[in-house]
Tab-separated table of N, CA and C in Angstrom:
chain	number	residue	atom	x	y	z
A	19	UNK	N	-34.449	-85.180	-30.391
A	19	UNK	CA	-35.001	-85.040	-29.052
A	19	UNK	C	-36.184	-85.979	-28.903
A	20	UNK	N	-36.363	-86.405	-27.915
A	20	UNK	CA	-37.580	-87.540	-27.192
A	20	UNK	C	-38.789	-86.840	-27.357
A	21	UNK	N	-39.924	-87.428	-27.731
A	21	UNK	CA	-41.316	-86.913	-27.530
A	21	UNK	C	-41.854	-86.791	-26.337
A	22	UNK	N	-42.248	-85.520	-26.134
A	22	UNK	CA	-42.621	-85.424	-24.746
A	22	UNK	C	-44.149	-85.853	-24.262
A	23	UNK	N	-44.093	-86.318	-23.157
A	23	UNK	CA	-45.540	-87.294	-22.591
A	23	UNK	C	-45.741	-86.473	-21.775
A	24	UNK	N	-47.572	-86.374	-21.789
A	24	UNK	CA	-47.937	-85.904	-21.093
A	24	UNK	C	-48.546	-86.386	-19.446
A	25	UNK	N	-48.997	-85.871	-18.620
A	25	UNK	CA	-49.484	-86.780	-17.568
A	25	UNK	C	-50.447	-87.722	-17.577
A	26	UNK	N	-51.190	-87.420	-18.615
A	26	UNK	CA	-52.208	-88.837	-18.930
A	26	UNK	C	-51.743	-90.142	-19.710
A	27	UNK	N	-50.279	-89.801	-20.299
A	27	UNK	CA	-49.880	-90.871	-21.548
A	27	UNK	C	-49.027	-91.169	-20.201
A	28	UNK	N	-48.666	-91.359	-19.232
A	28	UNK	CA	-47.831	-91.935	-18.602
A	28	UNK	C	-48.335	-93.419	-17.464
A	29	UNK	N	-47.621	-94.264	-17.368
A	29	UNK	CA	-48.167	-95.189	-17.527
A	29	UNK	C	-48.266	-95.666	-15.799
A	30	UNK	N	-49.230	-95.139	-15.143
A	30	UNK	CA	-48.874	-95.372	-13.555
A	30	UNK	C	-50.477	-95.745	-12.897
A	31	UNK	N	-50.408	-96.545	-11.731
A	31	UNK	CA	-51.587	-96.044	-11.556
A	31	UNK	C	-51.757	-95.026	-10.461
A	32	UNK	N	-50.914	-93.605	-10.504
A	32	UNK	CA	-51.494	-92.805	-9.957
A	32	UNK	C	-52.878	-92.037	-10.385
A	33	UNK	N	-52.958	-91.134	-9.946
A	33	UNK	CA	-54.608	-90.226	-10.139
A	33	UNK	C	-53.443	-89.059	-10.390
A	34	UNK	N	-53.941	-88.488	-11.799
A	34	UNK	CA	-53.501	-86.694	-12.222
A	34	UNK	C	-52.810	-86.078	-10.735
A	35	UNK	N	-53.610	-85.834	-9.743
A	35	UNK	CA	-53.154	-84.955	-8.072
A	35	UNK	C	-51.899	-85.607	-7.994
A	36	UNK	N	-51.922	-86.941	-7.920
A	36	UNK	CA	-50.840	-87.934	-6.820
A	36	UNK	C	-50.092	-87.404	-7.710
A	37	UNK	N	-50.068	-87.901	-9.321
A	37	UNK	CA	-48.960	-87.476	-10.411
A	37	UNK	C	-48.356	-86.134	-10.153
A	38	UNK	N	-48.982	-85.261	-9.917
A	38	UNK	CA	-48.439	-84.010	-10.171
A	38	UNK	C	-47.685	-83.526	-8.745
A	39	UNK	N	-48.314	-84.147	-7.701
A	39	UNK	CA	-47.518	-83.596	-6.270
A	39	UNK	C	-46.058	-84.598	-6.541
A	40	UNK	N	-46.132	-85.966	-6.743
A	40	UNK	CA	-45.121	-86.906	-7.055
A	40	UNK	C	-43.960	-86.094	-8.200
A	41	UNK	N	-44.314	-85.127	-8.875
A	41	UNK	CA	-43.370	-84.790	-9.705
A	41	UNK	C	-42.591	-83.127	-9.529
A	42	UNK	N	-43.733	-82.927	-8.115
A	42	UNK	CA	-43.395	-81.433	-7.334
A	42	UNK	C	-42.087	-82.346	-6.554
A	43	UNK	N	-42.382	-82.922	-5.906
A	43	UNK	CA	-41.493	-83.672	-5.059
A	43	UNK	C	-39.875	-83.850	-5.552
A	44	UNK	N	-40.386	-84.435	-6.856
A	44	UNK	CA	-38.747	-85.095	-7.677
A	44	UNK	C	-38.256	-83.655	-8.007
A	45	UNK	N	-39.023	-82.879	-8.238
A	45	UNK	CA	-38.532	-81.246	-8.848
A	45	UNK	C	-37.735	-80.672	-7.974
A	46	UNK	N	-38.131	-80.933	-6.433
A	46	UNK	CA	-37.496	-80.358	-4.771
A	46	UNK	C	-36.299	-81.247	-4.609
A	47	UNK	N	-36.615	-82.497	-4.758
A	47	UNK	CA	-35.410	-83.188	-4.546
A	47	UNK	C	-34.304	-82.601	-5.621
A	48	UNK	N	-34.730	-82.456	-6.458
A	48	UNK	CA	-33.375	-82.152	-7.399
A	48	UNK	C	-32.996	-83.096	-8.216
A	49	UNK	N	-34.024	-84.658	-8.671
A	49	UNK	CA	-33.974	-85.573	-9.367
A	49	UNK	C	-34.872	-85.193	-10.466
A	50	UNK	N	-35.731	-84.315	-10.811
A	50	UNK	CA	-35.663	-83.772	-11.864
A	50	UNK	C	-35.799	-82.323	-12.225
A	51	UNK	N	-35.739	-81.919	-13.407
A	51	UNK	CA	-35.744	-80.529	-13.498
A	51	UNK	C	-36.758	-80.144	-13.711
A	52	UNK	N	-37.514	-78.629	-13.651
A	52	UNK	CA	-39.113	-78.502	-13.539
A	52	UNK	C	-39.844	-78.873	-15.156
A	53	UNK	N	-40.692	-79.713	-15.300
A	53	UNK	CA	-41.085	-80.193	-16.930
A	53	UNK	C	-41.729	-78.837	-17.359
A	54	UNK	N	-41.665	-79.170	-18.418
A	54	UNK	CA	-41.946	-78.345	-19.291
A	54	UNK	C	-43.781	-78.053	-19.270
A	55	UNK	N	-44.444	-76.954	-19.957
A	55	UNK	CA	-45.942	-76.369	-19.849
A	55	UNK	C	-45.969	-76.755	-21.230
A	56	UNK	N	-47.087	-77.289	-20.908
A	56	UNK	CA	-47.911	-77.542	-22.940
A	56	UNK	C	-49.036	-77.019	-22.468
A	57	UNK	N	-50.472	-77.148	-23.815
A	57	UNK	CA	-51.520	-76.503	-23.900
A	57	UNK	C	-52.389	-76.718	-22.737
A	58	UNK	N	-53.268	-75.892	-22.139
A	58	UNK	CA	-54.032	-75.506	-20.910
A	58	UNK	C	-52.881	-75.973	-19.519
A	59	UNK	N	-51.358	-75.588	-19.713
A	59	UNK	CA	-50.524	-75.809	-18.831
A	59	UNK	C	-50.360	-77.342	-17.946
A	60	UNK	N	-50.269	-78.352	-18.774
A	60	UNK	CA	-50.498	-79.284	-18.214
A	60	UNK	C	-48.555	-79.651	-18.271
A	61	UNK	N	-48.237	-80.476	-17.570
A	61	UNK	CA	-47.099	-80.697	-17.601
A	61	UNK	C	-46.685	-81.455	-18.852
A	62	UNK	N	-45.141	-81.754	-19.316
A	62	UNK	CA	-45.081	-82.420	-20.628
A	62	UNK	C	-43.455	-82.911	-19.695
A	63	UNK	N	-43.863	-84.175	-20.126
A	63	UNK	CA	-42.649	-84.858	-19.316
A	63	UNK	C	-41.421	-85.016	-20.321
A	64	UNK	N	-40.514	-85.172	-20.512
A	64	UNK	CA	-38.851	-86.303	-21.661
A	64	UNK	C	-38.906	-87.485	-20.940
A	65	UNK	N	-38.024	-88.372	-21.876
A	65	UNK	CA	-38.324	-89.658	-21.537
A	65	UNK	C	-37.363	-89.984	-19.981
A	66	UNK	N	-36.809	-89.173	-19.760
A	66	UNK	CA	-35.583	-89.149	-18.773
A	66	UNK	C	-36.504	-88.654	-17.165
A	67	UNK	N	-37.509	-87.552	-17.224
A	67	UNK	CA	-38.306	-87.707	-16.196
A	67	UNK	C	-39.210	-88.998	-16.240
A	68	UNK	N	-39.655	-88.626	-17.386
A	68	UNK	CA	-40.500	-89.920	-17.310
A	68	UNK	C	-40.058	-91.640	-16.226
A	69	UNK	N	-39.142	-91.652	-16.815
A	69	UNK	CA	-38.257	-92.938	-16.588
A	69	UNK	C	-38.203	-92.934	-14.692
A	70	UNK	N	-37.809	-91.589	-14.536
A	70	UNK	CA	-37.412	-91.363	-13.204
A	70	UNK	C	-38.831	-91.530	-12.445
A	71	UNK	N	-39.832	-91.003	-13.074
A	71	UNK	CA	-41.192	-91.092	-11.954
A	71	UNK	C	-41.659	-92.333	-12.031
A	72	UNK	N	-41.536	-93.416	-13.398
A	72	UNK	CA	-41.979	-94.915	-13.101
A	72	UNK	C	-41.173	-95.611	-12.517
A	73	UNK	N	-39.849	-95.603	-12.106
A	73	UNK	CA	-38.809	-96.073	-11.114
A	73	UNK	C	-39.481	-95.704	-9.488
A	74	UNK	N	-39.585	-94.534	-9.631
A	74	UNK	CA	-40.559	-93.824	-8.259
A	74	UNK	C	-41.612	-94.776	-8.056
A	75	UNK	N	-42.419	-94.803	-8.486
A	75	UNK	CA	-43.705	-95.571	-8.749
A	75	UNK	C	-43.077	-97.580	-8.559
A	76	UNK	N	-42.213	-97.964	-8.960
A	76	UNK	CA	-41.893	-98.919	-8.411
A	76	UNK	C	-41.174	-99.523	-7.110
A	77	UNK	N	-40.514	-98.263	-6.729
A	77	UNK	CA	-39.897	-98.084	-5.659
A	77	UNK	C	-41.267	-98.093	-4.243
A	78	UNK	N	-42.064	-96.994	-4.915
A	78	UNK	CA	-43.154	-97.311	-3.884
A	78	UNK	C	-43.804	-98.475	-3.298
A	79	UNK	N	-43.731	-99.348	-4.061
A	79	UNK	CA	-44.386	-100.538	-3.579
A	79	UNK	C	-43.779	-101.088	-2.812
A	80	UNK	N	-42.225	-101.306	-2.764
A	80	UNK	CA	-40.946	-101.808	-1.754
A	80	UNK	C	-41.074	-100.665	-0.276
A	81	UNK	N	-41.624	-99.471	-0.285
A	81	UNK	CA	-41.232	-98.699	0.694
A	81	UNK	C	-42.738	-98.204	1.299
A	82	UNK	N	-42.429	-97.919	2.373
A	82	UNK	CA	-44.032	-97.276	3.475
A	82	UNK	C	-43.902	-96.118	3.109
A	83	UNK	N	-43.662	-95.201	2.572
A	83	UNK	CA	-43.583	-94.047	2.050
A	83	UNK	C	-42.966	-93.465	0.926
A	84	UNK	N	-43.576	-92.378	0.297
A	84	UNK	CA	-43.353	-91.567	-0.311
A	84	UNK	C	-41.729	-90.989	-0.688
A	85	UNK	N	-41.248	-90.597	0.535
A	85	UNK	CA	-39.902	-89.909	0.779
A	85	UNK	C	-39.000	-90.903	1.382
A	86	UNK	N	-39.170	-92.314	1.462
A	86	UNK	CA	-38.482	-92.994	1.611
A	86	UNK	C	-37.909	-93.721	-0.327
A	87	UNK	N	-39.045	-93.467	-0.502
A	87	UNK	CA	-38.949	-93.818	-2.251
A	87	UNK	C	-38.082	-93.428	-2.865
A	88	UNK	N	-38.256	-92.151	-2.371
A	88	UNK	CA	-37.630	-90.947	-3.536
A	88	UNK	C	-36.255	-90.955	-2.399
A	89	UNK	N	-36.212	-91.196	-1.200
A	89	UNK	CA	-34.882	-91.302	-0.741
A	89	UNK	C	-33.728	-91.953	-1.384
A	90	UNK	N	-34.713	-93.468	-1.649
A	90	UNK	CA	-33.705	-94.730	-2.276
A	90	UNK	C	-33.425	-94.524	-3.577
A	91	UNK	N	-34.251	-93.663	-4.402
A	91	UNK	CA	-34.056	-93.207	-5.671
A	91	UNK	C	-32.863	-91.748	-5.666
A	92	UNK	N	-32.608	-91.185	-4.756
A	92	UNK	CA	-31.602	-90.208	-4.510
A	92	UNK	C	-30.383	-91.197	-4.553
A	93	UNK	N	-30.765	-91.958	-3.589
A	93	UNK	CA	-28.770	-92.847	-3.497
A	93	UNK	C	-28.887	-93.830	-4.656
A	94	UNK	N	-29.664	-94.191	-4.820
A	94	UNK	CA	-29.190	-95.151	-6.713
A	94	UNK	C	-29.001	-94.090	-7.727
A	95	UNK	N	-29.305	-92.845	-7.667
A	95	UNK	CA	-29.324	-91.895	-8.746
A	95	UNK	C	-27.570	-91.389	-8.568
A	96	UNK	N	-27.492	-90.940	-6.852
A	96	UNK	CA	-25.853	-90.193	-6.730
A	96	UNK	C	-24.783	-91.405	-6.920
A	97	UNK	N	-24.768	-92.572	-6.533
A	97	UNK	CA	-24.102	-93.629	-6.504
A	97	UNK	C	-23.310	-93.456	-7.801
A	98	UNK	N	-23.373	-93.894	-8.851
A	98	UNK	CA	-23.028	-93.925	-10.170
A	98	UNK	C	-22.066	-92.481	-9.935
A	99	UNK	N	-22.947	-91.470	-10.267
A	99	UNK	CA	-22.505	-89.927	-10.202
A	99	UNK	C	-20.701	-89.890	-9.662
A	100	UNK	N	-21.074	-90.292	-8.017
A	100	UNK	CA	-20.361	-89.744	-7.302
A	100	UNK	C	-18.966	-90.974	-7.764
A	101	UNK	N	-19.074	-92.251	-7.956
A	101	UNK	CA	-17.974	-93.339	-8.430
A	101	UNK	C	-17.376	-92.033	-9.945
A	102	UNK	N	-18.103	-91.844	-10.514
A	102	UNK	CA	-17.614	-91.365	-11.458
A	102	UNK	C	-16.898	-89.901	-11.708
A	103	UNK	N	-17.462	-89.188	-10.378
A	103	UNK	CA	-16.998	-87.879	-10.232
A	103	UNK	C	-15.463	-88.282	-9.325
A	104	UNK	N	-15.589	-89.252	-8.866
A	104	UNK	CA	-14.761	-89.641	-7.786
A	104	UNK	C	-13.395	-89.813	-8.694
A	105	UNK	N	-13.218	-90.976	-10.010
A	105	UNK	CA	-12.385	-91.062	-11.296
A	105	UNK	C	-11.970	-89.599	-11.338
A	106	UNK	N	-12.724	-88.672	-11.918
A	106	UNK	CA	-12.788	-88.138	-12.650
A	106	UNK	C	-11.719	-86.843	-11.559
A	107	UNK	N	-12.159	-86.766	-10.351
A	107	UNK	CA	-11.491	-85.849	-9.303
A	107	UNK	C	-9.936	-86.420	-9.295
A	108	UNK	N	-9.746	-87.962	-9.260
A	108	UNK	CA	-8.182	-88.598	-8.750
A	108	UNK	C	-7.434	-87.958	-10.173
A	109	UNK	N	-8.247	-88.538	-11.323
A	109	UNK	CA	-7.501	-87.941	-12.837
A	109	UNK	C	-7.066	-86.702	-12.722
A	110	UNK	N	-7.984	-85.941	-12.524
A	110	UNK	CA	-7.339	-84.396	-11.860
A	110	UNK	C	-6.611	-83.530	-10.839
A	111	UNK	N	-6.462	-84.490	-9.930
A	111	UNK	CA	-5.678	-84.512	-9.081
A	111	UNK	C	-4.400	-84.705	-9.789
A	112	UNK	N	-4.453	-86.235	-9.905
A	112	UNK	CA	-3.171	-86.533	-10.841
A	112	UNK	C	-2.281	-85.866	-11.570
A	113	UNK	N	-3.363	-84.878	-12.761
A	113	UNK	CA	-2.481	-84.367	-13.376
A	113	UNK	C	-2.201	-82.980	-13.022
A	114	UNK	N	-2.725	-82.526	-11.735
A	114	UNK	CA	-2.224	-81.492	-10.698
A	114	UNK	C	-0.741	-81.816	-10.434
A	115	UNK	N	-1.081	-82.596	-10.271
A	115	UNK	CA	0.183	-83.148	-9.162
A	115	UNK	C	0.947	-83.388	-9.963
A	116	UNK	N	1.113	-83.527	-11.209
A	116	UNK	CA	2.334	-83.432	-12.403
A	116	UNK	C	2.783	-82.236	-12.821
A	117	UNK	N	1.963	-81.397	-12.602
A	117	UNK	CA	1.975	-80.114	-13.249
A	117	UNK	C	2.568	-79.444	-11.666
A	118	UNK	N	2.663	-79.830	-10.979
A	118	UNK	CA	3.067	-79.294	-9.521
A	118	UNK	C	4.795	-79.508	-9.332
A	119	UNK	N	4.574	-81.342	-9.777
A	119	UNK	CA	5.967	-81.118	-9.618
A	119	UNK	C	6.767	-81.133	-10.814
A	120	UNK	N	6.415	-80.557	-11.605
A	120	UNK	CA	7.764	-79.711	-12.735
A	120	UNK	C	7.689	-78.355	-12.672
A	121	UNK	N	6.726	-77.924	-11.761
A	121	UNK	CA	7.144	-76.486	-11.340
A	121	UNK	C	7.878	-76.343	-9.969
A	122	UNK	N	7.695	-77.568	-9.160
A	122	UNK	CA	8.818	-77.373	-8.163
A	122	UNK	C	10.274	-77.935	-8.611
A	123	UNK	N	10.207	-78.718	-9.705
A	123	UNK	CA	11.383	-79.076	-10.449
A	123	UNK	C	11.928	-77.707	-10.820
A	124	UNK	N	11.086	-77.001	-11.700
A	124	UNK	CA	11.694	-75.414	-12.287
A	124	UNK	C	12.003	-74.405	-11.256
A	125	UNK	N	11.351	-74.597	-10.036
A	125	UNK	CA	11.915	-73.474	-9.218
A	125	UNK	C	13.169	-74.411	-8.586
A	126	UNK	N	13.487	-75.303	-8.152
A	126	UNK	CA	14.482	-75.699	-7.550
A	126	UNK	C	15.551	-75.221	-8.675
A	127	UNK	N	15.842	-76.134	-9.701
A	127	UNK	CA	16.603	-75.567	-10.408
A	127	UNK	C	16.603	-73.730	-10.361
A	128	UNK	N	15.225	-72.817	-10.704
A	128	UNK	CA	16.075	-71.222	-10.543
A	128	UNK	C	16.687	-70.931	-9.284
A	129	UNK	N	16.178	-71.862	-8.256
A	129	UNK	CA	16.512	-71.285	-6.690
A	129	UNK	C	18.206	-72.053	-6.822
A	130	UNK	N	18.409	-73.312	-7.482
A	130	UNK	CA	19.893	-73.461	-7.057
A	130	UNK	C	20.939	-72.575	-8.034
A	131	UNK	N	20.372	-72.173	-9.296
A	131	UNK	CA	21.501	-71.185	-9.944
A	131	UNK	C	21.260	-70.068	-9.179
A	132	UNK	N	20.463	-69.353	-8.610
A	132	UNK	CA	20.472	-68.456	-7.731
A	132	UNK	C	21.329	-68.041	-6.429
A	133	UNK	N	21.437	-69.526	-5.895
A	133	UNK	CA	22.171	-69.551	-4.608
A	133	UNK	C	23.892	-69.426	-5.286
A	134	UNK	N	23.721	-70.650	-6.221
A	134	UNK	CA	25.167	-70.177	-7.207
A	134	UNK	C	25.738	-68.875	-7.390
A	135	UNK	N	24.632	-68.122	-7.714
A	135	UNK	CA	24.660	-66.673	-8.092
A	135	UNK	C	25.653	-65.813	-6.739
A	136	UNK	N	24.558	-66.164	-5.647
A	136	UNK	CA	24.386	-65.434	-4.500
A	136	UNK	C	26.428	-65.884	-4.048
A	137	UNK	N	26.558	-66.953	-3.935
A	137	UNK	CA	27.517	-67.595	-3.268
A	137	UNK	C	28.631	-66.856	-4.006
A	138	UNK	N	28.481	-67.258	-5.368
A	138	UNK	CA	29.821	-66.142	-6.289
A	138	UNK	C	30.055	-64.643	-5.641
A	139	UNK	N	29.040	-63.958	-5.672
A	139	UNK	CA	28.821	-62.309	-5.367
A	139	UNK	C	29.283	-62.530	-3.831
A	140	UNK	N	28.643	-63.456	-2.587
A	140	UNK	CA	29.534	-63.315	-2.042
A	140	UNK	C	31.093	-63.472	-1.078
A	141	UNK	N	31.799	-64.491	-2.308
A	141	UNK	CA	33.082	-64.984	-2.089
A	141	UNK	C	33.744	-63.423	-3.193
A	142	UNK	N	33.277	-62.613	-4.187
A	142	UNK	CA	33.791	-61.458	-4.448
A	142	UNK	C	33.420	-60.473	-3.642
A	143	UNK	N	32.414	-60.671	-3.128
A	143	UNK	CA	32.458	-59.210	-2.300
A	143	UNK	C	33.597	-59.849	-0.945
A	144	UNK	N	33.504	-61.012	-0.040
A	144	UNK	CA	35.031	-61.193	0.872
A	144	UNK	C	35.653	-61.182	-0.028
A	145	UNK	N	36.588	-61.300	-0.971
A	145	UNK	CA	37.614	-61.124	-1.440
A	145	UNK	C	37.935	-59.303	-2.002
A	146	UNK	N	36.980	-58.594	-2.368
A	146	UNK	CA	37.105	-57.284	-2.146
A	146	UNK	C	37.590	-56.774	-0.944
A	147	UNK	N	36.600	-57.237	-0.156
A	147	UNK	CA	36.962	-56.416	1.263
A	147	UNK	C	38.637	-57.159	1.763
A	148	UNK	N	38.877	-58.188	1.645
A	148	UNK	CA	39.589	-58.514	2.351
A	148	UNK	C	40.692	-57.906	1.367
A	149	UNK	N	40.895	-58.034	0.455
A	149	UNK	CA	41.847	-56.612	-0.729
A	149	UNK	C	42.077	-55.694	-0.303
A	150	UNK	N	41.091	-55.221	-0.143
A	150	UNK	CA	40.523	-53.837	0.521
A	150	UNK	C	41.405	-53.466	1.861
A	151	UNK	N	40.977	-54.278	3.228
A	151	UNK	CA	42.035	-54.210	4.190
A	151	UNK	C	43.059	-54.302	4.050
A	152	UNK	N	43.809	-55.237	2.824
A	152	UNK	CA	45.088	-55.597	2.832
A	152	UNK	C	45.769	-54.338	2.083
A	153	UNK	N	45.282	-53.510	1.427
A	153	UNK	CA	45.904	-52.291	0.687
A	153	UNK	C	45.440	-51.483	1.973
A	154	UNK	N	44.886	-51.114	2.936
A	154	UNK	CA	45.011	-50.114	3.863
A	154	UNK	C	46.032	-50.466	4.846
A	155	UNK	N	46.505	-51.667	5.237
A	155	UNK	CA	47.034	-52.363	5.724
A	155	UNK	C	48.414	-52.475	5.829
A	156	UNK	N	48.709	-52.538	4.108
A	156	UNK	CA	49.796	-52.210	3.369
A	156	UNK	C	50.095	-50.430	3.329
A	157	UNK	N	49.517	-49.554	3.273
A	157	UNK	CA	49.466	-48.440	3.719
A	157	UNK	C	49.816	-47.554	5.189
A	158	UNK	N	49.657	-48.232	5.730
A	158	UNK	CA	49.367	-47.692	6.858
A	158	UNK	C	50.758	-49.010	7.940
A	159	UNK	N	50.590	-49.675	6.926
A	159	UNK	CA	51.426	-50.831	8.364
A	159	UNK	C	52.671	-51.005	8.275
């Protein structure tokens, strides 16, 4: 596991406040997860927030705001994600859809010996009945 940094070992020139509202922010957005508490509760960053708030911090300088920062850092962050969830959904689809049709393969096949079934039972049941009339038929005629 990564050594965790604290808010003073991190390398920005924010002020401790800016740092810590800047990392309330990424916590709301959902670009990072809440850091961890070390001694007198100061935050303790991984190198993976870390990374994410000096990207922030560079982003700022390109943007008039704050939440425009962390906007452009939302769509470079989902971008990747979503190409890859996107693979990852067609693959599964895919092999839905294989697994779909050899079960409509297996029911066609039970549904046509079935109808087979059905069609036998009933060319014997007309041929009963029509037996059937022909011995009352023969009886009676």
């Amino acid at each position: 596991m990564s050594e965790l940094k604290t808010v003073d070992q991190i390398d920005t020139n924010y002020s401790k406040s800016q740092l810590y509202w800047r990392i309330n922010k990424l916590v709301d957005s959902g670009l990072i997860d809440p850091p961890e508490r070390g001694e007198r509760n100061e935050y303790l960053l991984n190198s993976e927030q870390t990374r994410i708030l000096q990207k922030l911090y560079e982003l700022e300088e390109e943007h008039d705001t704050v939440k425009e920062a962390i906007g452009k850092l939302e769509k470079e962050r989902i971008e990747p994600e979503v190409e890859g969830d996107i693979r990852e959904r067609v693959e599964q689809l895919e092999h839905r859809t294989a697994a779909l049709e050899e079960k409509v393969e297996t029911l066609e096949n039970l549904l046509s010996a079935q109808n087979d079934r059905l069609q036998e039972f009933r060319e014997r049941w007309k041929n009963q009945l029509r037996e059937g009339a022909k011995k009352v038929k023969d009886l009676f005629g």
